[in-house]
JSON list of C-alpha atoms in Angstrom, two decimals:
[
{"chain": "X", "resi": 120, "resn": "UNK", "atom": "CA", "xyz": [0.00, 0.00, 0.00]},
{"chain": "X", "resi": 121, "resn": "UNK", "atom": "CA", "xyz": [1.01, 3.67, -1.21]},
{"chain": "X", "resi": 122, "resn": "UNK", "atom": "CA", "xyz": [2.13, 5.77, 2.18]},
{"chain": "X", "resi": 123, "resn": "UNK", "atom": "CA", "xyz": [0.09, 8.51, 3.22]},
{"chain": "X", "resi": 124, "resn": "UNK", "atom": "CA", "xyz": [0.57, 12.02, 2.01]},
{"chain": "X", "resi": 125, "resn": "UNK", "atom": "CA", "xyz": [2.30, 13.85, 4.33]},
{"chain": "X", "resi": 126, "resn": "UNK", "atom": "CA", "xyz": [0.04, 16.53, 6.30]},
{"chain": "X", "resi": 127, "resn": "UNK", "atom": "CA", "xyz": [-0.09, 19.32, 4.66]},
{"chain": "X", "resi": 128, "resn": "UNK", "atom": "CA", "xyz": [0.50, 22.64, 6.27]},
{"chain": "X", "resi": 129, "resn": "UNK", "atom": "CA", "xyz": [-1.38, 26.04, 6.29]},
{"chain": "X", "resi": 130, "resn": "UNK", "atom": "CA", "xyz": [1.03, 28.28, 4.70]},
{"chain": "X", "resi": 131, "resn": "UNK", "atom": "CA", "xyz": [1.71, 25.80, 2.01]},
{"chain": "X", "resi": 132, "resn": "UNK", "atom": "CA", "xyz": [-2.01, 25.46, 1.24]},
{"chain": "X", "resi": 133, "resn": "UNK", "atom": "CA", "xyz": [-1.93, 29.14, 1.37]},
{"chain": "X", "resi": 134, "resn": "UNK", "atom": "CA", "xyz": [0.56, 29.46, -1.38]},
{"chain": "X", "resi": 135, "resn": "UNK", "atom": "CA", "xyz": [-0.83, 26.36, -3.43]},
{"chain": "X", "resi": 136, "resn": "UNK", "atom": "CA", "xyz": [-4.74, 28.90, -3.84]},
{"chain": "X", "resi": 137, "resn": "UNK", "atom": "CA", "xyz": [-2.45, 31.79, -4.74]},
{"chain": "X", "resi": 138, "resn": "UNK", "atom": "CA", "xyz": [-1.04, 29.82, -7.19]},
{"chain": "X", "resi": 139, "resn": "UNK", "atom": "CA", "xyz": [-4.39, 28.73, -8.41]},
{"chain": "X", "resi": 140, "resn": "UNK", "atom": "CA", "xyz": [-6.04, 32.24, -8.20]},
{"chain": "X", "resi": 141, "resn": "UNK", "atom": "CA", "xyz": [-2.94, 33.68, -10.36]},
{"chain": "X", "resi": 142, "resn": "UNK", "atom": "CA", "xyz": [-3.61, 30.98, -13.27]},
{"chain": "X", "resi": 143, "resn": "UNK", "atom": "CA", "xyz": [-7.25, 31.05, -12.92]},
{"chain": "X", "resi": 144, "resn": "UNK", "atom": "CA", "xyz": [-6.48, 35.42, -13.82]},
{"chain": "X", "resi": 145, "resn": "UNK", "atom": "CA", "xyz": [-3.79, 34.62, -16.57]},
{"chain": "X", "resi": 146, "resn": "UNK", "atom": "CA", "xyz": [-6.75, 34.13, -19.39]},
{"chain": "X", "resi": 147, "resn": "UNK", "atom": "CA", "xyz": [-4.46, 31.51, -20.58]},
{"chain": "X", "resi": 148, "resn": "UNK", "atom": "CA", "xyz": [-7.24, 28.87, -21.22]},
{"chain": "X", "resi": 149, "resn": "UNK", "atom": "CA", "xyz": [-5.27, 25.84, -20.88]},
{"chain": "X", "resi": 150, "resn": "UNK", "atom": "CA", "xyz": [-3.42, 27.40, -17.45]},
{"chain": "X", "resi": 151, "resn": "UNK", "atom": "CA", "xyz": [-7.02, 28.62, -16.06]},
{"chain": "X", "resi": 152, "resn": "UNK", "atom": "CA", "xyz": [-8.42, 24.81, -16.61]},
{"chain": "X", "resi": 153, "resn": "UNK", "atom": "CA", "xyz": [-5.66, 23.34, -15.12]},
{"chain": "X", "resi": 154, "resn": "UNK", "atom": "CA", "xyz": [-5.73, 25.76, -12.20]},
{"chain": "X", "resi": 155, "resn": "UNK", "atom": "CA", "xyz": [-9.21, 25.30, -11.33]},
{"chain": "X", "resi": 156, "resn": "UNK", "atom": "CA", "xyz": [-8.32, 21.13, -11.81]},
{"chain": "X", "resi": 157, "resn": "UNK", "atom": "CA", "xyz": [-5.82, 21.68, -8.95]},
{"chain": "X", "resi": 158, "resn": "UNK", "atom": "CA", "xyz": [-8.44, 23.89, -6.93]},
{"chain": "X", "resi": 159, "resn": "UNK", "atom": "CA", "xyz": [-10.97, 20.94, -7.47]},
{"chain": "X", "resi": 160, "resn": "UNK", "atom": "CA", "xyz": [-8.47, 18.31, -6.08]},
{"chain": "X", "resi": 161, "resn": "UNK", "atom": "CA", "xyz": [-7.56, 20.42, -3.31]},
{"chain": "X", "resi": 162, "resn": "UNK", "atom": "CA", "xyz": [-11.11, 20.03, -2.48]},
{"chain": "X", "resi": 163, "resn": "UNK", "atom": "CA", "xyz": [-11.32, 16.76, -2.99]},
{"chain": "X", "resi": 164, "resn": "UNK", "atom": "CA", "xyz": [-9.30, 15.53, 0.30]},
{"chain": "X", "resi": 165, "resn": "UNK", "atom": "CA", "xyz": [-10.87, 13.42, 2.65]},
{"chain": "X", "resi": 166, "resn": "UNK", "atom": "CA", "xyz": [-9.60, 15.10, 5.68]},
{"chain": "X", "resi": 167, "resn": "UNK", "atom": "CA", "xyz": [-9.19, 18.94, 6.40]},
{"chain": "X", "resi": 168, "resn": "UNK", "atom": "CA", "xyz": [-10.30, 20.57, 2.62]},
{"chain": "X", "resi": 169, "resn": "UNK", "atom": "CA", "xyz": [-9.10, 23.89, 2.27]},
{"chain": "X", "resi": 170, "resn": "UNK", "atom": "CA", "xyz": [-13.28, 24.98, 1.76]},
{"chain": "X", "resi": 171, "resn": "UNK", "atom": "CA", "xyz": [-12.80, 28.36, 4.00]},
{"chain": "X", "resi": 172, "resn": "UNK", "atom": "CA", "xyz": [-9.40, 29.39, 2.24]},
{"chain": "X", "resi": 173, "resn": "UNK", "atom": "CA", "xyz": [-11.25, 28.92, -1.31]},
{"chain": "X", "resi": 174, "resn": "UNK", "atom": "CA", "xyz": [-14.27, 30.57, -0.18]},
{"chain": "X", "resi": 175, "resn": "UNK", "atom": "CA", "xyz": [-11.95, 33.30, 1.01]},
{"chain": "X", "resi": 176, "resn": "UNK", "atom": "CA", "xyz": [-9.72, 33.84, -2.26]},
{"chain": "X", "resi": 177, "resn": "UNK", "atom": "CA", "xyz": [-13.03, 34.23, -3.69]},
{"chain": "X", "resi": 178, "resn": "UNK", "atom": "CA", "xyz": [-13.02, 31.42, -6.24]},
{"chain": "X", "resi": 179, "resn": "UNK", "atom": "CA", "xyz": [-16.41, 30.15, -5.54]},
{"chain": "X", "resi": 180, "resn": "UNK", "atom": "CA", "xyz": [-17.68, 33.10, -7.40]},
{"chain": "X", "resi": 181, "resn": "UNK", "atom": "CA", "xyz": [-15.32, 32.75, -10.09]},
{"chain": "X", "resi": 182, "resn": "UNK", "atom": "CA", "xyz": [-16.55, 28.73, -10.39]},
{"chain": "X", "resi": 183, "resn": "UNK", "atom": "CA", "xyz": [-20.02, 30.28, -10.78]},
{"chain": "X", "resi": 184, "resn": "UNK", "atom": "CA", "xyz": [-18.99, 31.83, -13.67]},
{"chain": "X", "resi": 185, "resn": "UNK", "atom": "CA", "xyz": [-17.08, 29.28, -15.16]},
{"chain": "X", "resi": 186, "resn": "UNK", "atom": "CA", "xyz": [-20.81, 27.16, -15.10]},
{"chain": "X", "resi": 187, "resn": "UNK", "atom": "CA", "xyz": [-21.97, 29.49, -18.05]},
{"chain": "X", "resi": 188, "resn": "UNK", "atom": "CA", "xyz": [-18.92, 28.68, -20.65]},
{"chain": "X", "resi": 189, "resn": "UNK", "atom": "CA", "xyz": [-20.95, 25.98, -22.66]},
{"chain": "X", "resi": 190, "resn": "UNK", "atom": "CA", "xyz": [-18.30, 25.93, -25.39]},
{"chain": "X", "resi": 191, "resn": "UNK", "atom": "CA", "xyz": [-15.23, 24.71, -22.56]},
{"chain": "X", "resi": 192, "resn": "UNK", "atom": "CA", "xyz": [-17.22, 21.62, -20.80]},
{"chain": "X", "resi": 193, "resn": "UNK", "atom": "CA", "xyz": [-14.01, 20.34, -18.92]},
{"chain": "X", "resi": 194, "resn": "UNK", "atom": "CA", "xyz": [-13.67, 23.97, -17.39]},
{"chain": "X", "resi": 195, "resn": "UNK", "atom": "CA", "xyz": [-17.73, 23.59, -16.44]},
{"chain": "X", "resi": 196, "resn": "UNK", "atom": "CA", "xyz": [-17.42, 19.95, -15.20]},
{"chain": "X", "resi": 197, "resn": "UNK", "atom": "CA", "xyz": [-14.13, 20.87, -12.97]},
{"chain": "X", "resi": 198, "resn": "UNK", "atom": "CA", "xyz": [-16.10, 24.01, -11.92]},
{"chain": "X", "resi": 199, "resn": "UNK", "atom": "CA", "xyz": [-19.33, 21.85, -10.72]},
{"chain": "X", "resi": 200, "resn": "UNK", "atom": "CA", "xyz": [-16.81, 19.48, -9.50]},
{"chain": "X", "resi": 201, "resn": "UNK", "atom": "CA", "xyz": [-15.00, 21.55, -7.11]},
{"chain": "X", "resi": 202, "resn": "UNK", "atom": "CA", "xyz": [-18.80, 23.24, -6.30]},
{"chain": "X", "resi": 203, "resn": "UNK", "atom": "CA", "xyz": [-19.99, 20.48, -5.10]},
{"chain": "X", "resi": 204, "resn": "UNK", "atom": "CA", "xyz": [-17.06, 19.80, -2.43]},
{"chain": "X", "resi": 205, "resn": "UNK", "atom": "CA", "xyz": [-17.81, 24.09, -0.96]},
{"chain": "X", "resi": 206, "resn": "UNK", "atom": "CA", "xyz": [-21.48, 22.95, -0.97]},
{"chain": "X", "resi": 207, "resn": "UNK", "atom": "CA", "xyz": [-20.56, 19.60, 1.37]},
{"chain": "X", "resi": 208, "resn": "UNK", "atom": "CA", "xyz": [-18.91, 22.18, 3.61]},
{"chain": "X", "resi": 209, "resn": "UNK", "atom": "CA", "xyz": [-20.96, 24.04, 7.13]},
{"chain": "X", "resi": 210, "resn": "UNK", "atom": "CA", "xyz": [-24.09, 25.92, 5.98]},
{"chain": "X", "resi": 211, "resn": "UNK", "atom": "CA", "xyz": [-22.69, 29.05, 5.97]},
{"chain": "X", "resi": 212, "resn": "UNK", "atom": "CA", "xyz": [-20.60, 28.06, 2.93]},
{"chain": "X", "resi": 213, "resn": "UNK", "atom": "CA", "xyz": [-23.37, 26.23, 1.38]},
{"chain": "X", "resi": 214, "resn": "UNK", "atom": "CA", "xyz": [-25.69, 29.21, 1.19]},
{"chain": "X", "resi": 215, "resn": "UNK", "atom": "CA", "xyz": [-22.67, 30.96, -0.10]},
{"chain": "X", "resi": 216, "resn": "UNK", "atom": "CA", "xyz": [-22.48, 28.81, -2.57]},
{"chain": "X", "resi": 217, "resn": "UNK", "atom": "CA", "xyz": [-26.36, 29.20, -3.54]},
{"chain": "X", "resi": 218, "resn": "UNK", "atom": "CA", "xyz": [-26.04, 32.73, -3.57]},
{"chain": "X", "resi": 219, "resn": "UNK", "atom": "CA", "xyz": [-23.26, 32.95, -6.02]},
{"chain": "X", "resi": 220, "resn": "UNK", "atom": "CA", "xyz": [-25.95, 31.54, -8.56]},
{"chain": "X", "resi": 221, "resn": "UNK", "atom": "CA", "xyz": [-25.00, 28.00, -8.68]},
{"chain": "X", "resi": 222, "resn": "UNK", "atom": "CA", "xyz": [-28.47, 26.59, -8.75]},
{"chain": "X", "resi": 223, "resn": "UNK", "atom": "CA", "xyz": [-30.09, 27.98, -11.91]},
{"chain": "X", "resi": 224, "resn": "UNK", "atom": "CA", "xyz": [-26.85, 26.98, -13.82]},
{"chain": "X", "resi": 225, "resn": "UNK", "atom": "CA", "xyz": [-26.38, 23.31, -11.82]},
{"chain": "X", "resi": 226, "resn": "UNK", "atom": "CA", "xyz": [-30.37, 22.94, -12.69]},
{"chain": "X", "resi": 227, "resn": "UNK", "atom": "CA", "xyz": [-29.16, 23.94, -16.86]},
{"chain": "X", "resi": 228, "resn": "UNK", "atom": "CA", "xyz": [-27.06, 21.77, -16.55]},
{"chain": "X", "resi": 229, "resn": "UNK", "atom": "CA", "xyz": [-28.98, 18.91, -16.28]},
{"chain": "X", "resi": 230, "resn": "UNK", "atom": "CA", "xyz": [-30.03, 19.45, -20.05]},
{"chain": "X", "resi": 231, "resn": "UNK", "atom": "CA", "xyz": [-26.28, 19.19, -21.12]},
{"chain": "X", "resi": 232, "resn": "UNK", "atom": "CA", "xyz": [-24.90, 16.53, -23.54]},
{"chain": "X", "resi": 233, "resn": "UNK", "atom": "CA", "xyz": [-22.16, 15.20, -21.48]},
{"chain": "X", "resi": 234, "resn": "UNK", "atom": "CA", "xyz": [-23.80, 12.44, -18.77]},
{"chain": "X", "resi": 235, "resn": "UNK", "atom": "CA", "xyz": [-20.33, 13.23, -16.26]},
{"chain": "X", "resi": 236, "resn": "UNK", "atom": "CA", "xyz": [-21.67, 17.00, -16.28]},
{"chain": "X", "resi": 237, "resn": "UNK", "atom": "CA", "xyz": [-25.42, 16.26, -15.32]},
{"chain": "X", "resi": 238, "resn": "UNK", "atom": "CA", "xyz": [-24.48, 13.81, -12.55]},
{"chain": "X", "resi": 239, "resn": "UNK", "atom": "CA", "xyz": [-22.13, 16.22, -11.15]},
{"chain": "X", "resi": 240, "resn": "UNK", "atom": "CA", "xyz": [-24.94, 18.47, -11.25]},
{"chain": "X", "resi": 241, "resn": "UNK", "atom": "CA", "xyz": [-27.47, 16.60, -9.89]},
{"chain": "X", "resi": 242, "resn": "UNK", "atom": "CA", "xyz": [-24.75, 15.59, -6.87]},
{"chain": "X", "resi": 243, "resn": "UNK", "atom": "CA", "xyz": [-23.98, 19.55, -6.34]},
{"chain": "X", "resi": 244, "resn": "UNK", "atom": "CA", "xyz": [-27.79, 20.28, -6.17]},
{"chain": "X", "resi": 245, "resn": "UNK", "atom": "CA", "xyz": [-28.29, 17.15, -3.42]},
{"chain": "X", "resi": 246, "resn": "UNK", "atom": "CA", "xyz": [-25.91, 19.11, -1.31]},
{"chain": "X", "resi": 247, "resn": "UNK", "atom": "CA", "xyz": [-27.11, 22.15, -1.56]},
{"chain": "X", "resi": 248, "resn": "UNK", "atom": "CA", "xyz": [-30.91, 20.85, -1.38]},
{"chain": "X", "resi": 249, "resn": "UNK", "atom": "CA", "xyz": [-29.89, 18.28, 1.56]},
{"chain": "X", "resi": 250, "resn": "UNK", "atom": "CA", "xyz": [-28.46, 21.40, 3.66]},
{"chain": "X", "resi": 251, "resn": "UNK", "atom": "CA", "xyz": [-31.82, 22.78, 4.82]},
{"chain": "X", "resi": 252, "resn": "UNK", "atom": "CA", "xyz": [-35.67, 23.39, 4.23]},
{"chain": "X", "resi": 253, "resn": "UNK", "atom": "CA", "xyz": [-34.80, 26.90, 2.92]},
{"chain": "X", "resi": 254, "resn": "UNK", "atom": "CA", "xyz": [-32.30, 25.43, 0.54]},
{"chain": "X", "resi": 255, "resn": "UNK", "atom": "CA", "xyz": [-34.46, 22.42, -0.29]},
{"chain": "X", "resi": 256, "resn": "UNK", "atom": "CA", "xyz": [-36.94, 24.77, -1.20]},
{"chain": "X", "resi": 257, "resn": "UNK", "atom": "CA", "xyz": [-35.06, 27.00, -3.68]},
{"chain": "X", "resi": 258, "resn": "UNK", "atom": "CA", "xyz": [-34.15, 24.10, -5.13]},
{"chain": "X", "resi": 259, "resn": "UNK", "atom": "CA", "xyz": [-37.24, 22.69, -5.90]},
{"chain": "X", "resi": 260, "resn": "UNK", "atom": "CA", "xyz": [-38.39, 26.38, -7.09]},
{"chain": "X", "resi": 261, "resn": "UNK", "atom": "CA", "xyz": [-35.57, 26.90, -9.64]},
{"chain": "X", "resi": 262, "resn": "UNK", "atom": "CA", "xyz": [-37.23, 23.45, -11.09]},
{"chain": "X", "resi": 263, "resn": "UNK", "atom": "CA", "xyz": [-34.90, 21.01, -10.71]},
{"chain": "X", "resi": 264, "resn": "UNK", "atom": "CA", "xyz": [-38.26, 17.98, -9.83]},
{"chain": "X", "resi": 265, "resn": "UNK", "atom": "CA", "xyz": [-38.25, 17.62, -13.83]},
{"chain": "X", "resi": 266, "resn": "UNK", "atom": "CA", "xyz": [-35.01, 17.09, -15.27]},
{"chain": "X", "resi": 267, "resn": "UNK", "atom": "CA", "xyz": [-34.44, 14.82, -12.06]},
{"chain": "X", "resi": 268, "resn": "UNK", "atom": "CA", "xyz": [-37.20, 12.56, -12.73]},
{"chain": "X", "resi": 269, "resn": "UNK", "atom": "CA", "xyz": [-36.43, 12.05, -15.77]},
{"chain": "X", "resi": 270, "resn": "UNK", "atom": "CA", "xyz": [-32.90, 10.86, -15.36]},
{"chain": "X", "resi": 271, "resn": "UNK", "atom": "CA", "xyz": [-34.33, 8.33, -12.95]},
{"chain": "X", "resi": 272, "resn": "UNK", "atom": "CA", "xyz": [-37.17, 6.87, -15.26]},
{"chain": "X", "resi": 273, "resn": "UNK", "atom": "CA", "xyz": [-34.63, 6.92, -18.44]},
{"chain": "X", "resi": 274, "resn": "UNK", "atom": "CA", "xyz": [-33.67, 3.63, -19.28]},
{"chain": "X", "resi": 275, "resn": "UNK", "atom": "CA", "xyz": [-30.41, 4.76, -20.04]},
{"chain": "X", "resi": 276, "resn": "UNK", "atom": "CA", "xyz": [-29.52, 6.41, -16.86]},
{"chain": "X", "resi": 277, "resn": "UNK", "atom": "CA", "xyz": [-26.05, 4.75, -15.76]},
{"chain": "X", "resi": 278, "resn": "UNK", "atom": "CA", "xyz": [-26.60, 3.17, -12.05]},
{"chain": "X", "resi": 279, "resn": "UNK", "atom": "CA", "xyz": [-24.65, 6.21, -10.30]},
{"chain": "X", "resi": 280, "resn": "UNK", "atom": "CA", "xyz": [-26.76, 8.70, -12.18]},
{"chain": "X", "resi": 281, "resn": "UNK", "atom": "CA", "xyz": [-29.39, 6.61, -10.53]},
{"chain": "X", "resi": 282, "resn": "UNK", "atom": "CA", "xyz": [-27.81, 6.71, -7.23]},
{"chain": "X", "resi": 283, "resn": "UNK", "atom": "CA", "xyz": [-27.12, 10.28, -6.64]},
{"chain": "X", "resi": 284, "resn": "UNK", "atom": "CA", "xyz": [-30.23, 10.79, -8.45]},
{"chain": "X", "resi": 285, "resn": "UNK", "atom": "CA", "xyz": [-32.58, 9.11, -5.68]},
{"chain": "X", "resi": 286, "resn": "UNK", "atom": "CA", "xyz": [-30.07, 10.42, -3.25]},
{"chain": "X", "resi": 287, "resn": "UNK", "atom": "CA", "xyz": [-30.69, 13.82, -4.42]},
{"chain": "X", "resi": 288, "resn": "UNK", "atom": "CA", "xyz": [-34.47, 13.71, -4.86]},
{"chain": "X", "resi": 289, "resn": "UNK", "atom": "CA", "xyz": [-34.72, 11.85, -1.33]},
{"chain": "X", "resi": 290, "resn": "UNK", "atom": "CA", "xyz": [-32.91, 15.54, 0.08]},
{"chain": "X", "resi": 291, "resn": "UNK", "atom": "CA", "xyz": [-35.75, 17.22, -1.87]},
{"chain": "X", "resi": 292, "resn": "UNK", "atom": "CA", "xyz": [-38.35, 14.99, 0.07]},
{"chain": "X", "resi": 293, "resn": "UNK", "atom": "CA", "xyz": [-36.47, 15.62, 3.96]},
{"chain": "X", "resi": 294, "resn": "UNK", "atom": "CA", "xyz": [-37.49, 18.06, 6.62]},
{"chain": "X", "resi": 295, "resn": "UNK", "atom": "CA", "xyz": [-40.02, 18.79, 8.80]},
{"chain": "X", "resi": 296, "resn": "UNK", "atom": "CA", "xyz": [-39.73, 22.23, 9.99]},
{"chain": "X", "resi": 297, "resn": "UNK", "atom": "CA", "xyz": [-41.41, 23.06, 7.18]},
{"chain": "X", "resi": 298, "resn": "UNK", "atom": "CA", "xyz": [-42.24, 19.91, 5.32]},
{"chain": "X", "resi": 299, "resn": "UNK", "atom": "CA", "xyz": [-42.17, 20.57, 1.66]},
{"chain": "X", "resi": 300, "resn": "UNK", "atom": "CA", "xyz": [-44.68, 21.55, 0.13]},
{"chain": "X", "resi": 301, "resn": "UNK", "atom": "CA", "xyz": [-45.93, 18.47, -0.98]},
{"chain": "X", "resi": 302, "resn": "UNK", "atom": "CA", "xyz": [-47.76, 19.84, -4.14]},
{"chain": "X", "resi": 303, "resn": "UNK", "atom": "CA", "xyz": [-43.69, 20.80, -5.13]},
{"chain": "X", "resi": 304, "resn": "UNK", "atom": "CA", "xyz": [-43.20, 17.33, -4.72]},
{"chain": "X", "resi": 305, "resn": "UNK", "atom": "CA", "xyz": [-46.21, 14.76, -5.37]},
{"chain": "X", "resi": 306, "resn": "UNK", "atom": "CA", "xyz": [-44.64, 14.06, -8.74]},
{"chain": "X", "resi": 307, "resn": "UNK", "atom": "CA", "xyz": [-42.05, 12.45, -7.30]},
{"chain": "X", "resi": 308, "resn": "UNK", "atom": "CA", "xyz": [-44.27, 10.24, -5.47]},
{"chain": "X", "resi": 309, "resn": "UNK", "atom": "CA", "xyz": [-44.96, 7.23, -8.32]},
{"chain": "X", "resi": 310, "resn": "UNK", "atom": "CA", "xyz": [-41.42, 7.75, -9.63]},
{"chain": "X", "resi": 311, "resn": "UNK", "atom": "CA", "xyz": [-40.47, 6.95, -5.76]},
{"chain": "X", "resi": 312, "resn": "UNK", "atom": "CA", "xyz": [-42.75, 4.15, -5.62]},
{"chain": "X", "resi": 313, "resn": "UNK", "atom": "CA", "xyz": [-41.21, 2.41, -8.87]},
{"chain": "X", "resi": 314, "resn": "UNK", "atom": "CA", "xyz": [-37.48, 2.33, -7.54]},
{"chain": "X", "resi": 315, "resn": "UNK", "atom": "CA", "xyz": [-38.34, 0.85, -4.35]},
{"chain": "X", "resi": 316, "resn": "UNK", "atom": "CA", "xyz": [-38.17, -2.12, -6.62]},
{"chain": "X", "resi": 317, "resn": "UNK", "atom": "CA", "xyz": [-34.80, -1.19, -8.36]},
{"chain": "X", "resi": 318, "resn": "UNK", "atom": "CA", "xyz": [-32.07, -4.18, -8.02]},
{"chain": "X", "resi": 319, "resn": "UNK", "atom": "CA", "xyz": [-29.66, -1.53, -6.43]},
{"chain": "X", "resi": 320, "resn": "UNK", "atom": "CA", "xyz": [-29.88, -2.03, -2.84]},
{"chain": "X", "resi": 321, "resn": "UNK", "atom": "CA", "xyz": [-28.49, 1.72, -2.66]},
{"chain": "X", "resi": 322, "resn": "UNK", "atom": "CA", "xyz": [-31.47, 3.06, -5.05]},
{"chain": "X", "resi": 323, "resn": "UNK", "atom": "CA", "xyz": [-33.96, 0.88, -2.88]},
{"chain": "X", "resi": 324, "resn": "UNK", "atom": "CA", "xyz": [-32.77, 2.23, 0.45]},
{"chain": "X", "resi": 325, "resn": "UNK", "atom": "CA", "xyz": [-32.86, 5.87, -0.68]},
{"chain": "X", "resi": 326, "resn": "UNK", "atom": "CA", "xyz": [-36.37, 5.56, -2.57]},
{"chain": "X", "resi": 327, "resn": "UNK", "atom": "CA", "xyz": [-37.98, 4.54, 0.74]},
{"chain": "X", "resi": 328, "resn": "UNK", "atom": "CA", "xyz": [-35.80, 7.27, 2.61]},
{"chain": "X", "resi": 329, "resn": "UNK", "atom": "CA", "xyz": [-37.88, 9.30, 0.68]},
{"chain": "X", "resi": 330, "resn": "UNK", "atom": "CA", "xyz": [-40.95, 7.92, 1.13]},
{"chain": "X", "resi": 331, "resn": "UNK", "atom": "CA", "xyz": [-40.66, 7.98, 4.44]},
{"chain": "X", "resi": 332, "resn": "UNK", "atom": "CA", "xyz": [-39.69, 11.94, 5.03]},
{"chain": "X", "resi": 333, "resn": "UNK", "atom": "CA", "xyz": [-43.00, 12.43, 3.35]},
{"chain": "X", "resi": 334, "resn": "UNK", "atom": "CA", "xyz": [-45.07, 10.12, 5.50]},
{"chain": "X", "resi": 335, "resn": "UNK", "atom": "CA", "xyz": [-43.50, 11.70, 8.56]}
]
């Protein structure tokens, strides 16, 4: 087995998002996608991510932004990518994240050609949904129920789409104080009903997760 990476200290993270921020402002496109690559792998670790020290250098902004360049789909997919990590941070970071503008483009998103983009995009808006009622709310407001369902009623849907898909929806379905509004929601009901007999023992579980939050 590979040893572990050693730990890795403040001031070097410190210079490593400097470094980033300075190639994300070069405008060199190549230099700016492998900048916000780094960012998104920075992100990425298990233990101790750097969320508050992005969030600081202002970057989730900038990764807002990047969302909207349909013609450069690696920058959007590293963008959503390292999105999706701020939004699994404390609330205060999610709702950051949210009011950067990350929902309207993660729910546009969902219509793109490239299946790694919509499923990273569908996991980003779980996050963000799964964080609170408020959030759950927007969510379901900016019309994400739609494009959701239909990923999990497509035949073609790969089985993680269909994971983090029922995840997802099962985030839109949670709380209590408020409920949802369960006209936002009732479509999701038969869709619900027809997975708790999926073969994925993930999809199953998460289905009747689901279900239950709006029995409660």
């Amino acid at each position: 087995p590979a040893l572990p990476a050693p730990p890795t200290s403040a001031a070097d993270v410190a210079k490593q998002i400097d470094q980033i921020v300075d190639g994300i402002k070069s405008g060199d496109g190549t230099l700016v996608l492998q900048s916000t690559k780094r960012c998104r792998m920075l992100l990425s670790k298990e233990q101790s991510p750097p969320i508050k020290e992005v969030m600081d250098a202002g970057l989730a902004d900038v990764f807002v932004q990047m969302l909207e360049c349909d013609d450069l789909p690696d920058l959007q997919f590293e963008a959503a990518w390292a999105l999706t990590n701020i939004a699994s941070g404390t609330s205060d970071q999610t709702m950051a994240v949210a009011h950067a503008g990350a929902v309207p483009q993660f729910v546009r998103l969902l219509s793109h050609s490239r299946q790694d983009l919509q499923e990273q995009s569908v996991w980003a808006l779980g996050n963000i949904a799964g964080d609170s009622p408020d959030l759950r709310d927007y969510t379901l407001s900016e019309g994400v129920l739609a494009p959701l369902l239909h990923f999990l009623t497509d035949p073609s849907s790969k089985l993680t789409m269909l994971r983090n898909g029922t995840w997802t929806l099962s985030n839109m379905c949670r709380g209590k104080n408020p409920a949802p509004n369960f006209e936002s929601i009732r479509d999701a009901v038969p869709v619900l009903a027809q997975l708790l007999h999926h073969r994925d023992e993930e999809v199953m579980t998460d289905a009747a997760w689901a279900l239950s939050y709006l029995t409660d």
